[in-house]
Amino acid sequence: MTSSASPGLARFNAADGRAAAELLHDVCASRVWGAAVAAGRPYHRLADLLAASDAAMAALTAADLREAVSGHPPIGRPTPGDPTSAREQRGVGDAERDELLRLNLAYQEAHGHVFLICATGRTGAQMLAALKERIGNSAADEREIVRAELGRINRIRLARRTEEDPA
């Protein structure tokens, strides 16, 4: 069977277990998610990889979700030296940064983890509005919203990493 995998996807498929685990951990801090996605290799199309990511995300327990969220910096404070974090949060301007950080602390107090949102393509004002809307959610409602947001983030990151040219 001829594979239609992109060069980046082919590299991911061919990577040894450690290299694949590292790439997947850079996408999502959940070890369970990473193991499930790695176990599905080889992927012939990006759509297959994304479907496996979605299935793995849907199967995560509350503890697995907490582990996944632990890999994300607060909105408004990208991880220093991390181009992915900076790129994803580039929509946050100085005008929103202080309020995002202040409300993120209140969110953390209420939910036990940072406010998580797929920041790609969103403005600081949109993220601030979402934070204000979600801060009062129940733990169960917020867990499912976080699951969906993580799924979006993982899809974007997987697509970017399997399409990148290492040269």
GROMACS .gro file of C-alpha atoms in nm:
model
  167
    1MET     CA    1   0.000   0.000   0.000
    2THR     CA    2   0.143   0.337  -0.097
    3SER     CA    3   0.132   0.594   0.176
    4SER     CA    4   0.009   0.943   0.101
    5ALA     CA    5   0.166   1.072   0.422
    6SER     CA    6   0.334   1.410   0.405
    7PRO     CA    7   0.710   1.412   0.469
    8GLY     CA    8   0.650   1.537   0.825
    9LEU     CA    9   0.391   1.270   0.894
   10ALA     CA   10   0.620   1.007   0.744
   11ARG     CA   11   0.901   1.125   0.978
   12PHE     CA   12   0.662   1.098   1.276
   13ASN     CA   13   0.560   0.747   1.169
   14ALA     CA   14   0.923   0.642   1.131
   15ALA     CA   15   1.046   0.800   1.456
   16ASP     CA   16   1.162   0.568   1.729
   17GLY     CA   17   0.939   0.540   2.034
   18ARG     CA   18   1.131   0.800   2.237
   19ALA     CA   19   1.133   1.060   1.959
   20ALA     CA   20   0.761   1.009   1.891
   21ALA     CA   21   0.684   1.038   2.264
   22GLU     CA   22   0.882   1.364   2.283
   23LEU     CA   23   0.699   1.513   1.985
   24LEU     CA   24   0.365   1.410   2.130
   25HIS     CA   25   0.454   1.544   2.475
   26ASP     CA   26   0.533   1.880   2.312
   27VAL     CA   27   0.180   1.871   2.169
   28CYS     CA   28   0.004   1.757   2.487
   29ALA     CA   29   0.139   1.689   2.837
   30SER     CA   30  -0.094   1.390   2.893
   31ARG     CA   31   0.109   1.070   2.886
   32VAL     CA   32  -0.208   0.865   2.830
   33TRP     CA   33  -0.302   1.074   2.527
   34GLY     CA   34   0.051   1.049   2.388
   35ALA     CA   35   0.066   0.672   2.435
   36ALA     CA   36  -0.270   0.626   2.263
   37VAL     CA   37  -0.172   0.843   1.966
   38ALA     CA   38   0.172   0.679   1.934
   39ALA     CA   39   0.015   0.332   1.943
   40GLY     CA   40  -0.188   0.411   1.630
   41ARG     CA   41   0.114   0.464   1.408
   42PRO     CA   42   0.159   0.456   1.118
   43TYR     CA   43  -0.085   0.720   1.002
   44HIS     CA   44  -0.133   0.748   0.627
   45ARG     CA   45  -0.304   1.086   0.634
   46LEU     CA   46  -0.312   1.382   0.869
   47ALA     CA   47  -0.688   1.323   0.904
   48ASP     CA   48  -0.614   0.977   1.050
   49LEU     CA   49  -0.371   1.124   1.304
   50LEU     CA   50  -0.622   1.393   1.401
   51ALA     CA   51  -0.899   1.135   1.442
   52ALA     CA   52  -0.672   0.931   1.670
   53SER     CA   53  -0.595   1.245   1.869
   54ASP     CA   54  -0.966   1.320   1.906
   55ALA     CA   55  -1.040   0.963   2.020
   56ALA     CA   56  -0.755   0.972   2.272
   57MET     CA   57  -0.875   1.309   2.403
   58ALA     CA   58  -1.230   1.179   2.444
   59ALA     CA   59  -1.101   0.888   2.654
   60LEU     CA   60  -0.901   1.096   2.903
   61THR     CA   61  -1.004   1.082   3.267
   62ALA     CA   62  -1.028   1.392   3.485
   63ALA     CA   63  -0.676   1.318   3.616
   64ASP     CA   64  -0.543   1.283   3.260
   65LEU     CA   65  -0.701   1.618   3.169
   66ARG     CA   66  -0.532   1.782   3.470
   67GLU     CA   67  -0.200   1.643   3.351
   68ALA     CA   68  -0.265   1.777   3.000
   69VAL     CA   69  -0.359   2.123   3.127
   70SER     CA   70  -0.046   2.135   3.344
   71GLY     CA   71   0.158   2.176   3.026
   72HIS     CA   72  -0.006   2.507   2.939
   73PRO     CA   73   0.099   2.849   3.063
   74PRO     CA   74  -0.161   3.103   3.175
   75ILE     CA   75  -0.318   3.309   2.898
   76GLY     CA   76  -0.133   3.638   2.896
   77ARG     CA   77   0.193   3.485   3.013
   78PRO     CA   78   0.347   3.265   2.741
   79THR     CA   79   0.629   3.037   2.847
   80PRO     CA   80   0.956   3.233   2.805
   81GLY     CA   81   1.160   3.103   2.513
   82ASP     CA   82   0.876   2.885   2.382
   83PRO     CA   83   0.787   2.993   2.028
   84THR     CA   84   0.473   2.775   2.026
   85SER     CA   85   0.336   2.942   2.340
   86ALA     CA   86   0.422   3.288   2.206
   87ARG     CA   87   0.268   3.218   1.864
   88GLU     CA   88  -0.053   3.079   2.014
   89GLN     CA   89  -0.096   3.377   2.248
   90ARG     CA   90   0.005   3.654   2.010
   91GLY     CA   91  -0.355   3.786   2.011
   92VAL     CA   92  -0.313   3.904   2.371
   93GLY     CA   93  -0.230   4.272   2.381
   94ASP     CA   94  -0.108   4.484   2.667
   95ALA     CA   95  -0.460   4.617   2.722
   96GLU     CA   96  -0.594   4.273   2.816
   97ARG     CA   97  -0.286   4.112   2.970
   98ASP     CA   98  -0.324   4.239   3.328
   99GLU     CA   99  -0.694   4.157   3.348
  100LEU     CA  100  -0.640   3.813   3.195
  101LEU     CA  101  -0.374   3.735   3.452
  102ARG     CA  102  -0.587   3.865   3.739
  103LEU     CA  103  -0.895   3.669   3.631
  104ASN     CA  104  -0.686   3.361   3.558
  105LEU     CA  105  -0.587   3.356   3.925
  106ALA     CA  106  -0.955   3.364   4.024
  107TYR     CA  107  -1.027   3.089   3.769
  108GLN     CA  108  -0.743   2.878   3.910
  109GLU     CA  109  -0.884   2.923   4.258
  110ALA     CA  110  -1.226   2.806   4.138
  111HIS     CA  111  -1.117   2.522   3.908
  112GLY     CA  112  -0.772   2.414   4.026
  113HIS     CA  113  -0.591   2.480   3.698
  114VAL     CA  114  -0.513   2.758   3.453
  115PHE     CA  115  -0.784   2.885   3.224
  116LEU     CA  116  -0.741   2.694   2.900
  117ILE     CA  117  -0.861   2.812   2.564
  118CYS     CA  118  -0.743   2.754   2.211
  119ALA     CA  119  -0.590   3.098   2.167
  120THR     CA  120  -0.491   3.056   1.802
  121GLY     CA  121  -0.682   3.310   1.594
  122ARG     CA  122  -0.850   3.474   1.894
  123THR     CA  123  -0.795   3.826   2.013
  124GLY     CA  124  -0.716   3.913   2.371
  125ALA     CA  125  -1.063   4.063   2.405
  126GLN     CA  126  -1.225   3.736   2.287
  127MET     CA  127  -1.020   3.532   2.534
  128LEU     CA  128  -1.102   3.772   2.815
  129ALA     CA  129  -1.474   3.748   2.734
  130ALA     CA  130  -1.453   3.367   2.735
  131LEU     CA  131  -1.272   3.369   3.069
  132LYS     CA  132  -1.537   3.594   3.223
  133GLU     CA  133  -1.810   3.366   3.085
  134ARG     CA  134  -1.650   3.040   3.199
  135ILE     CA  135  -1.518   3.134   3.542
  136GLY     CA  136  -1.846   3.045   3.711
  137ASN     CA  137  -1.897   2.712   3.533
  138SER     CA  138  -1.941   2.392   3.729
  139ALA     CA  139  -1.640   2.161   3.746
  140ALA     CA  140  -1.814   1.908   3.518
  141ASP     CA  141  -1.909   2.167   3.255
  142GLU     CA  142  -1.564   2.322   3.261
  143ARG     CA  143  -1.393   1.982   3.232
  144GLU     CA  144  -1.576   1.915   2.904
  145ILE     CA  145  -1.502   2.263   2.771
  146VAL     CA  146  -1.135   2.214   2.859
  147ARG     CA  147  -1.142   1.875   2.683
  148ALA     CA  148  -1.277   2.041   2.366
  149GLU     CA  149  -1.026   2.328   2.384
  150LEU     CA  150  -0.737   2.085   2.435
  151GLY     CA  151  -0.859   1.887   2.137
  152ARG     CA  152  -0.848   2.200   1.920
  153ILE     CA  153  -0.500   2.290   2.046
  154ASN     CA  154  -0.373   1.938   1.986
  155ARG     CA  155  -0.510   1.934   1.631
  156ILE     CA  156  -0.338   2.263   1.546
  157ARG     CA  157  -0.011   2.153   1.702
  158LEU     CA  158  -0.014   1.810   1.538
  159ALA     CA  159  -0.087   1.960   1.197
  160ARG     CA  160   0.190   2.216   1.239
  161ARG     CA  161   0.445   1.961   1.356
  162THR     CA  162   0.371   1.705   1.087
  163GLU     CA  163   0.376   1.966   0.813
  164GLU     CA  164   0.697   2.139   0.925
  165ASP     CA  165   1.008   2.094   0.717
  166PRO     CA  166   1.302   2.033   0.952
  167ALA     CA  167   1.540   2.182   0.695
   0.00000   0.00000   0.00000
